[in-house]
Coordinates of C-alpha atoms in Angstrom, one line a residue:
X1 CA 3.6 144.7 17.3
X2 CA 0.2 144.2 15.3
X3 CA -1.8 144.0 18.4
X4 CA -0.4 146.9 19.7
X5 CA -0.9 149.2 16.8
X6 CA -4.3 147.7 16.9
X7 CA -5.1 148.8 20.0
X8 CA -3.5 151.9 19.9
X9 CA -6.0 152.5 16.8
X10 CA -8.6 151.7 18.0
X11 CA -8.4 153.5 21.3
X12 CA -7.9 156.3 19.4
X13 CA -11.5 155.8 17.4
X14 CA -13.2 155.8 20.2
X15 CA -11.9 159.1 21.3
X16 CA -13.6 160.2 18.3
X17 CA -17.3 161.4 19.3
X18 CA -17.7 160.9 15.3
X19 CA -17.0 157.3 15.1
X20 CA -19.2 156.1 18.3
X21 CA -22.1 158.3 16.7
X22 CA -21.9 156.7 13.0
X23 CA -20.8 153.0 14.1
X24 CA -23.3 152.8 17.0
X25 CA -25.8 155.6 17.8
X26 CA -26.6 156.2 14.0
X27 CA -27.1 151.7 13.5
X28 CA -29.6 151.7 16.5
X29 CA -31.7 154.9 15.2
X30 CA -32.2 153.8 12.0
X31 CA -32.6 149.8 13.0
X32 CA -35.6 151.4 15.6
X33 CA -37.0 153.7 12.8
X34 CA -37.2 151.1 9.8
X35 CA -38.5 148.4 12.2
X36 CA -41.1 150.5 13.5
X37 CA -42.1 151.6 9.9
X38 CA -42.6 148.6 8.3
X39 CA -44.3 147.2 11.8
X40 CA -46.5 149.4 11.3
X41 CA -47.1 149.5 7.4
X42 CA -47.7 145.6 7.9
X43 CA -50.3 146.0 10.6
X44 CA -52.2 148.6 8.5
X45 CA -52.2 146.3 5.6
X46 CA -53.9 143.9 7.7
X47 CA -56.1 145.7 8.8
X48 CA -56.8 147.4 5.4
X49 CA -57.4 151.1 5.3
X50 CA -60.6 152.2 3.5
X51 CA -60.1 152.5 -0.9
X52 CA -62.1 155.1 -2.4
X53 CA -64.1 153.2 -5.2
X54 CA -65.3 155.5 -7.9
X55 CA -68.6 153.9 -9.9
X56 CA -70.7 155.3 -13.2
X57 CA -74.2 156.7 -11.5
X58 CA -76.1 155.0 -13.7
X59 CA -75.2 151.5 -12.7
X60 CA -77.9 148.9 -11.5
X61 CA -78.4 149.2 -7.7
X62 CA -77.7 145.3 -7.9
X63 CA -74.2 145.7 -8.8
X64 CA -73.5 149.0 -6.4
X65 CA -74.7 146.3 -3.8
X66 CA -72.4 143.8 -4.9
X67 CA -69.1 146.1 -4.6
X68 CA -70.7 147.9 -0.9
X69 CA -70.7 144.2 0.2
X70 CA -67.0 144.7 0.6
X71 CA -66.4 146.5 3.9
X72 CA -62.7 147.8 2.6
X73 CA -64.2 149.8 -0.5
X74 CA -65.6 152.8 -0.1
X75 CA -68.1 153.3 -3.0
X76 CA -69.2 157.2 -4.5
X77 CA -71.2 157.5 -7.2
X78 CA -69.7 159.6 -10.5
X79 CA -70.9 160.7 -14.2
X80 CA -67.4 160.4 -14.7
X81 CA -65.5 157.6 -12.4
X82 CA -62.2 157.6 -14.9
X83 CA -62.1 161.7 -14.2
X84 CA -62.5 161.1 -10.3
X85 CA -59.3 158.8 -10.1
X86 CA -57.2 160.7 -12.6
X87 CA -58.0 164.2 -9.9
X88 CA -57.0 161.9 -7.1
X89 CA -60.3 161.4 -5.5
X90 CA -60.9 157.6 -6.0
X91 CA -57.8 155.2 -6.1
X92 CA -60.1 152.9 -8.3
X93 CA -62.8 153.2 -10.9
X94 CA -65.3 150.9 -12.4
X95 CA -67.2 151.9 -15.1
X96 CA -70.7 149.7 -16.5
X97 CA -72.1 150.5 -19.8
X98 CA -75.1 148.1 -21.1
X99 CA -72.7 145.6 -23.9
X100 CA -74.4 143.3 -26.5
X101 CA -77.8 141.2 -25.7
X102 CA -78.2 144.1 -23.0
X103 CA -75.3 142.2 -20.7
X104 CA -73.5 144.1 -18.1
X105 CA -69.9 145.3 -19.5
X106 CA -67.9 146.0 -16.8
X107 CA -64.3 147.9 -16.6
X108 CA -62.2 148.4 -13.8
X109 CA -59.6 150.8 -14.2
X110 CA -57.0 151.2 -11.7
X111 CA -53.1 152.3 -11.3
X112 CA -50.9 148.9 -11.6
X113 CA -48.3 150.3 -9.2
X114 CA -50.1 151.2 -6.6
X115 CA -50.1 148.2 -3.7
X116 CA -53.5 149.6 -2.6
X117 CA -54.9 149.8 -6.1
X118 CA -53.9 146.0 -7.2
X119 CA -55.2 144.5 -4.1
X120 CA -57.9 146.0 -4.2
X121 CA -58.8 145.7 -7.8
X122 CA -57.8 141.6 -7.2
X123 CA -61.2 141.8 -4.7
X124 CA -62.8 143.5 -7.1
X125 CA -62.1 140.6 -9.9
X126 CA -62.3 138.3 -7.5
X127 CA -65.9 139.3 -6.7
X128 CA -67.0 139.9 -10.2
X129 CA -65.7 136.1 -11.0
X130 CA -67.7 134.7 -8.4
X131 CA -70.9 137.0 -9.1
X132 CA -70.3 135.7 -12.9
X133 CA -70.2 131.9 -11.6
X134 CA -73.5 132.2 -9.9
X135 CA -75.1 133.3 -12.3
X136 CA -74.2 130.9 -14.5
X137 CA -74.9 128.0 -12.3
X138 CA -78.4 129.9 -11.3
X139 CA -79.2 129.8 -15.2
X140 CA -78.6 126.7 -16.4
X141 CA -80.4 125.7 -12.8
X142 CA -83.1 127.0 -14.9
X143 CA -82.1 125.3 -18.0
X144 CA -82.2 121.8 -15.8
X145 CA -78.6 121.4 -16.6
X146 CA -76.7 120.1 -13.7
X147 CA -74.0 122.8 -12.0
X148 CA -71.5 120.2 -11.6
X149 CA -70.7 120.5 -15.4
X150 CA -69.1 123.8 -14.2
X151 CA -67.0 122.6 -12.0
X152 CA -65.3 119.5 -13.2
X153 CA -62.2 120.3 -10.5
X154 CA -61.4 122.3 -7.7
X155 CA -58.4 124.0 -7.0
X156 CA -56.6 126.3 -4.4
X157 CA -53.3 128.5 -3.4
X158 CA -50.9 127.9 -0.8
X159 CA -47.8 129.1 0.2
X160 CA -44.4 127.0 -0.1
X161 CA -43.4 127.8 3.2
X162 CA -46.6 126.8 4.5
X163 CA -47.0 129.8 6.9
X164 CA -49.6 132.5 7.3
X165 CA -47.8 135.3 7.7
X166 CA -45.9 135.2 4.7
X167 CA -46.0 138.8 4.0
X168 CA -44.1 139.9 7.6
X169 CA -41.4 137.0 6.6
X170 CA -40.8 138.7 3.6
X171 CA -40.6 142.3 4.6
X172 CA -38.7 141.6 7.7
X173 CA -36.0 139.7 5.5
X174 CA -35.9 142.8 3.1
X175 CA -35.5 145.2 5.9
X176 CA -33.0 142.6 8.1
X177 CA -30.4 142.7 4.6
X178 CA -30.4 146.4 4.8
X179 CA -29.9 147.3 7.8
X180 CA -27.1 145.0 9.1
X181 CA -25.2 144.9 5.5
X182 CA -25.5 149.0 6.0
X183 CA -24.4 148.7 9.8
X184 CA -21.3 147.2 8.3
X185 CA -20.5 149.5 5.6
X186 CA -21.0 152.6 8.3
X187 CA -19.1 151.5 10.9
X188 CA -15.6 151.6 9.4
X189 CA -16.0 154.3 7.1
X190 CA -15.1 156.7 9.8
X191 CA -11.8 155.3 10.5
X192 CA -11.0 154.1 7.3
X193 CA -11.1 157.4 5.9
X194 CA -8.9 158.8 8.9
X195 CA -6.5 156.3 9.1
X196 CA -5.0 156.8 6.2
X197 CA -6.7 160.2 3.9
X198 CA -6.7 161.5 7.0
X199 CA -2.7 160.9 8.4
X200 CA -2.0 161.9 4.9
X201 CA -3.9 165.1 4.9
X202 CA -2.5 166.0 8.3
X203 CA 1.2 165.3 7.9
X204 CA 1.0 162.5 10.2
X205 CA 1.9 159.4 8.2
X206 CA 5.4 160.4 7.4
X207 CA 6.0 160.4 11.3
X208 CA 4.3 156.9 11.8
X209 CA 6.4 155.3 8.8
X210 CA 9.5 156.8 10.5
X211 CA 8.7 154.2 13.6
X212 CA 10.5 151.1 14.1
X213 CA 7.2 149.1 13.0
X214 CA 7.2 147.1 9.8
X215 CA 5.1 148.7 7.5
X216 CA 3.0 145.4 7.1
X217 CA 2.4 145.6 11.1
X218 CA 1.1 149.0 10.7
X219 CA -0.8 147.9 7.9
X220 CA -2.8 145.0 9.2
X221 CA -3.0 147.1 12.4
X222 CA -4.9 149.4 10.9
X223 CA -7.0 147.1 8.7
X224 CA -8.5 145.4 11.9
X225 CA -9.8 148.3 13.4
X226 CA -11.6 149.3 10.8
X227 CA -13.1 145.7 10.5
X228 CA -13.8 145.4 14.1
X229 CA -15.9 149.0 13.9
X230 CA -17.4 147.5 11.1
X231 CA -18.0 144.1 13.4
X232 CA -19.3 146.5 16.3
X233 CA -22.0 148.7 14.1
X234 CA -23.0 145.0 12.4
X235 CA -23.3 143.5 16.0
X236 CA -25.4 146.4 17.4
X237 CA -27.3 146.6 14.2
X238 CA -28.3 143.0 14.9
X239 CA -29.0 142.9 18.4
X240 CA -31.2 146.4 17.7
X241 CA -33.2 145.0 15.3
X242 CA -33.8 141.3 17.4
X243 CA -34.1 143.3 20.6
X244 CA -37.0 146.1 18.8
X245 CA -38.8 143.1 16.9
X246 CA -39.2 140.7 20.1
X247 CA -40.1 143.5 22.5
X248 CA -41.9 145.8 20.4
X249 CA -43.5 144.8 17.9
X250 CA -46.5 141.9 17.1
X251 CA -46.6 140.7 13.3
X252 CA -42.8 140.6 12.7
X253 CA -41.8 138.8 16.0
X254 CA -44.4 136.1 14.8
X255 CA -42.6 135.9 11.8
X256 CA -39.4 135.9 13.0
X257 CA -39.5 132.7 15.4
X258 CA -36.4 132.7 16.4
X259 CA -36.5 130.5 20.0
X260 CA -36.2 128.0 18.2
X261 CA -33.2 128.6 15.8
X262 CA -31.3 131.7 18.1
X263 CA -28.0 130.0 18.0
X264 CA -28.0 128.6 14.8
X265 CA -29.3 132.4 13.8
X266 CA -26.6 134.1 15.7
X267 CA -23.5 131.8 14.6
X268 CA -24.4 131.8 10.9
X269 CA -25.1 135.5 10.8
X270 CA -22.0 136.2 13.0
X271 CA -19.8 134.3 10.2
X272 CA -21.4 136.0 7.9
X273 CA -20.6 139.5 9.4
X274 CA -17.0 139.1 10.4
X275 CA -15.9 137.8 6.9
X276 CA -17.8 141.1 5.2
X277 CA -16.5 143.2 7.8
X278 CA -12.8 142.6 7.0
X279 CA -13.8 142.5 3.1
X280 CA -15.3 145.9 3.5
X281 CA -12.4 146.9 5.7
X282 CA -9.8 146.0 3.1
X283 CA -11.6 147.7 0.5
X284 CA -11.9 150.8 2.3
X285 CA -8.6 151.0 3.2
X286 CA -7.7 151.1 -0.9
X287 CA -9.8 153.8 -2.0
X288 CA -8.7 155.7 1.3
X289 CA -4.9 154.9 0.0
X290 CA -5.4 155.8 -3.3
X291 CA -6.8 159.8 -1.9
X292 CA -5.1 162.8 -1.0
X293 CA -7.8 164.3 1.5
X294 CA -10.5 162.7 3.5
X295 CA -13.2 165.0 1.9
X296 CA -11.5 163.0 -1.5
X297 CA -11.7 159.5 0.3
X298 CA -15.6 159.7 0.8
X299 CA -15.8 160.9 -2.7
X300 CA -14.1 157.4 -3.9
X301 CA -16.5 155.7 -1.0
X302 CA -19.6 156.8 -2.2
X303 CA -20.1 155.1 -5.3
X304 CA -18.9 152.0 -4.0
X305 CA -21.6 152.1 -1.4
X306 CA -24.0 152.7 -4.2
X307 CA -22.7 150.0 -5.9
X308 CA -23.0 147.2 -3.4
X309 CA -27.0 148.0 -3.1
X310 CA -27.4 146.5 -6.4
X311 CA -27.6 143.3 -5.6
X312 CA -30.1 143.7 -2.7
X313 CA -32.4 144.8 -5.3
X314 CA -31.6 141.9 -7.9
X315 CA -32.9 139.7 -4.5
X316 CA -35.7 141.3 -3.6
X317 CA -38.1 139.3 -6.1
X318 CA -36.2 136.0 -5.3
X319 CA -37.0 133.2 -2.7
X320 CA -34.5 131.6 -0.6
X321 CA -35.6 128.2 -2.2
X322 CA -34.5 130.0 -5.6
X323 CA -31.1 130.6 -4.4
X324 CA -28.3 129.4 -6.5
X325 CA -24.2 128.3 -5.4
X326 CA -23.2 131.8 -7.2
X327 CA -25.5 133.4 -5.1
X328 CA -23.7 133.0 -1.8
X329 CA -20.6 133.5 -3.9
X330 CA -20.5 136.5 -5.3
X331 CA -19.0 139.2 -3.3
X332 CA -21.8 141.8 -1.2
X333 CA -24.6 139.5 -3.0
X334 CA -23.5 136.4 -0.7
X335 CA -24.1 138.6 2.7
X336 CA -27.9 139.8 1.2
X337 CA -28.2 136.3 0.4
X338 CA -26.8 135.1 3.8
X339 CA -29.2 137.3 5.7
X340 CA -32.4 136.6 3.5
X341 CA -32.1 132.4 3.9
X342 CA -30.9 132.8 7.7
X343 CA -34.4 135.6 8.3
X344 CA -36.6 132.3 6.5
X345 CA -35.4 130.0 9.1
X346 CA -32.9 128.1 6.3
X347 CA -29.7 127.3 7.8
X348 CA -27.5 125.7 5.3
X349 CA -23.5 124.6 5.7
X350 CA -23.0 124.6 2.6
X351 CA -24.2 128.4 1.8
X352 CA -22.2 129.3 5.0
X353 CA -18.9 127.6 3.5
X354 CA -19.6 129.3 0.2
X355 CA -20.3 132.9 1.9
X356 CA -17.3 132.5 3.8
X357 CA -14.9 130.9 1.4
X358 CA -15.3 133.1 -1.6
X359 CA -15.3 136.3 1.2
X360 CA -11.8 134.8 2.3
X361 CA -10.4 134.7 -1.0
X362 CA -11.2 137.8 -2.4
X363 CA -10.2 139.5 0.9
X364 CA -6.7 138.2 0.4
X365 CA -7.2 139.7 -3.1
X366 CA -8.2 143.3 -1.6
X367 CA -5.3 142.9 1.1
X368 CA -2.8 141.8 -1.3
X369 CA -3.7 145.1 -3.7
X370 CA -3.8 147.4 -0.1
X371 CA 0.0 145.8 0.7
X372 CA 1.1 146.4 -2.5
X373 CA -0.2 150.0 -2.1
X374 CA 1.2 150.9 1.6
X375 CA 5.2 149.4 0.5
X376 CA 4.7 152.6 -2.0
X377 CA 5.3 155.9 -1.0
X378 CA 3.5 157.6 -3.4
X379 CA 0.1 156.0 -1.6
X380 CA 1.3 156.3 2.3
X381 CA 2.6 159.6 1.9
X382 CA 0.5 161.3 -1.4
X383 CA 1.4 164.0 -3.1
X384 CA 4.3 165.8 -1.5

């Protein structure tokens, strides 16, 4: 009897231009747009758009040289270089005033939350370090002092993962948690809000309880079609953003090396998406039980979607090789963290067993509250 409510559901979502556009049309759209965005942000970072570099007029040719030598800068002269970036015409000032024993004193001024303005005030510093090293190892050249007395060790930066493009890996993970974890959320919210605001708001539920079908049949009927929609949009959200990446684009497809990993990729993340599908599902189907109208169920919707973007900002600044047991435990943050290990080529059992154990348990806990809710009239029916 559950499989026949099921299908009877379903088919009847589908009949619904609405829930084909928002589980399926509006996954792929976005997927395309946000892949192509950040594609493209990525590949004009690297091949770094011209900064407009604001310096004091009256600053020794020498040191214009030094910052001209630096084919990203573009260098105007200025009486007042603080004035020009404050107006918006430079993203980056350096002022030189003559300091004590007639040394250059050099100040860079520059807006710390611009991603333009700190990397390129770290070439600046970075060039003013080594022009300050030079000349330190030219003058005590002069002093006959040996240079090595400088330098007593060498040192250098590399990344943990041990690949180039770090960057692409990072913003393709970012991108890969929103998009699928959103895919999700979307695709049910359609039907949830139908299947049971909706009966309610048009007179329709009192018929369907009047059936010979146990309201628990009805019930968990119900509760899988709005998981598998949820399922579907996840699915397509997944295969659109593989499909765009590989086909389309350069930088994140490197990054992304998945022929090595794709059914390791595919059967982790597709764990990951059926267990968050059906706790979405039986969440949605609470707040749609506990309103009146459908207009009211997307009122009670909406903040919960807010809510579950919180933590895919607490993970943004945090590394896979960071990642904690609560992390993959915790509901919505054990998806984000699903997603962001699986996009670094990690594939752990044990954070798979913990995203889908903890899901299972506080689904039952969401189902158990929905039961309880649909064996009450006062929630099937509303207010009379």
């Amino acid at each position: 009897m559950i499989w026949n409510v099921y299908l009877k559901e379903l088919k009847d979502a589908f009949r619904d231009r609405k829930t084909i556009f928002l589980s399926i049309i509006i996954p792929i759209l976005f997927n395309i747009g946000i892949v192509f965005f950040i594609d493209n942000y990525i590949q004009s970072d690297k091949e770094g758009d011209s900064i407009s570099v604001s310096i004091n007029e009256h600053t020794d040719t020498e040191i214009i040289n030094w910052f001209k030598g630096i084919k990203q800068l573009d260098i105007n002269l200025s009486d007042d270089p603080l004035h020009e970036v404050k107006e918006g015409k430079a993203l980056i000032a350096i002022d030189v005033k003559e300091g004590a024993n007639q040394v250059p004193d050099i100040t860079v001024y520059s807006e710390p939350t611009s991603s333009k303005g700190s990397s390129a005030t770290d070439m600046i510093l970075g060039l003013l370090s080594s022009k300050k090293n030079e000349q330190i190892i030219e003058k005590l050249g002069e002093a006959n002092v040996s240079s090595s007395i400088m330098e007593p060790f060498t040192f250098k930066q590399q990344s943990v993962t041990g690949e180039k493009d770090t960057m692409s890996k990072y913003m393709i993970s970012i991108m890969a948690q929103l998009v699928i974890v959103l895919g999700v959320l979307m695709g049910g919210l359609p039907a949830s809000s139908d299947l049971f605001a909706g009966e309610k708001e048009r007179k329709t539920m009192e018929a369907l309880m009047m059936t010979p079908v146990k309201r628990i049949h009805i019930l968990v009927g119900k509760w899988f079609t709005i998981a598998t929609l949820g399922m579907i949009s996840g699915i397509f959200s997944v295969l659109t953003l593989v499909a765009f990446v590989q086909l389309f684009t350069s930088n994140m497809k490197e990054a992304l090396q998945l022929d090595q990993h794709i059914t390791a990729f595919i059967s982790s993340l597709a764990v990951g998406i059926i267990v968050f599908a059906f706790l979405v599902s039986a969440l949605q189907m609470v707040l749609s039980m506990a309103a009146n109208t459908m207009k009211e169920a997307q009122n009670y919707v909406s903040p919960v979607m807010m809510v579950s973007m919180i933590p895919y900002f607490l993970l943004i600044g945090i590394t896979p090789n960071e990642f904690q047991p609560y992390h993959f435990i915790i509901p919505f943050m054990n998806i984000y963290a699903l997603i962001k290990q699986l996009i670094y080529g990690i594939y752990d059992l044990n954070s798979i067993l913990l995203v889908a154990g903890s899901s299972i348990l506080f689904i039952a806990i969401t189902f158990t509250i929905a039961s309880l809710m649909f064996q009450k009239s006062k929630w099937v029916l509303g207010k009379s």
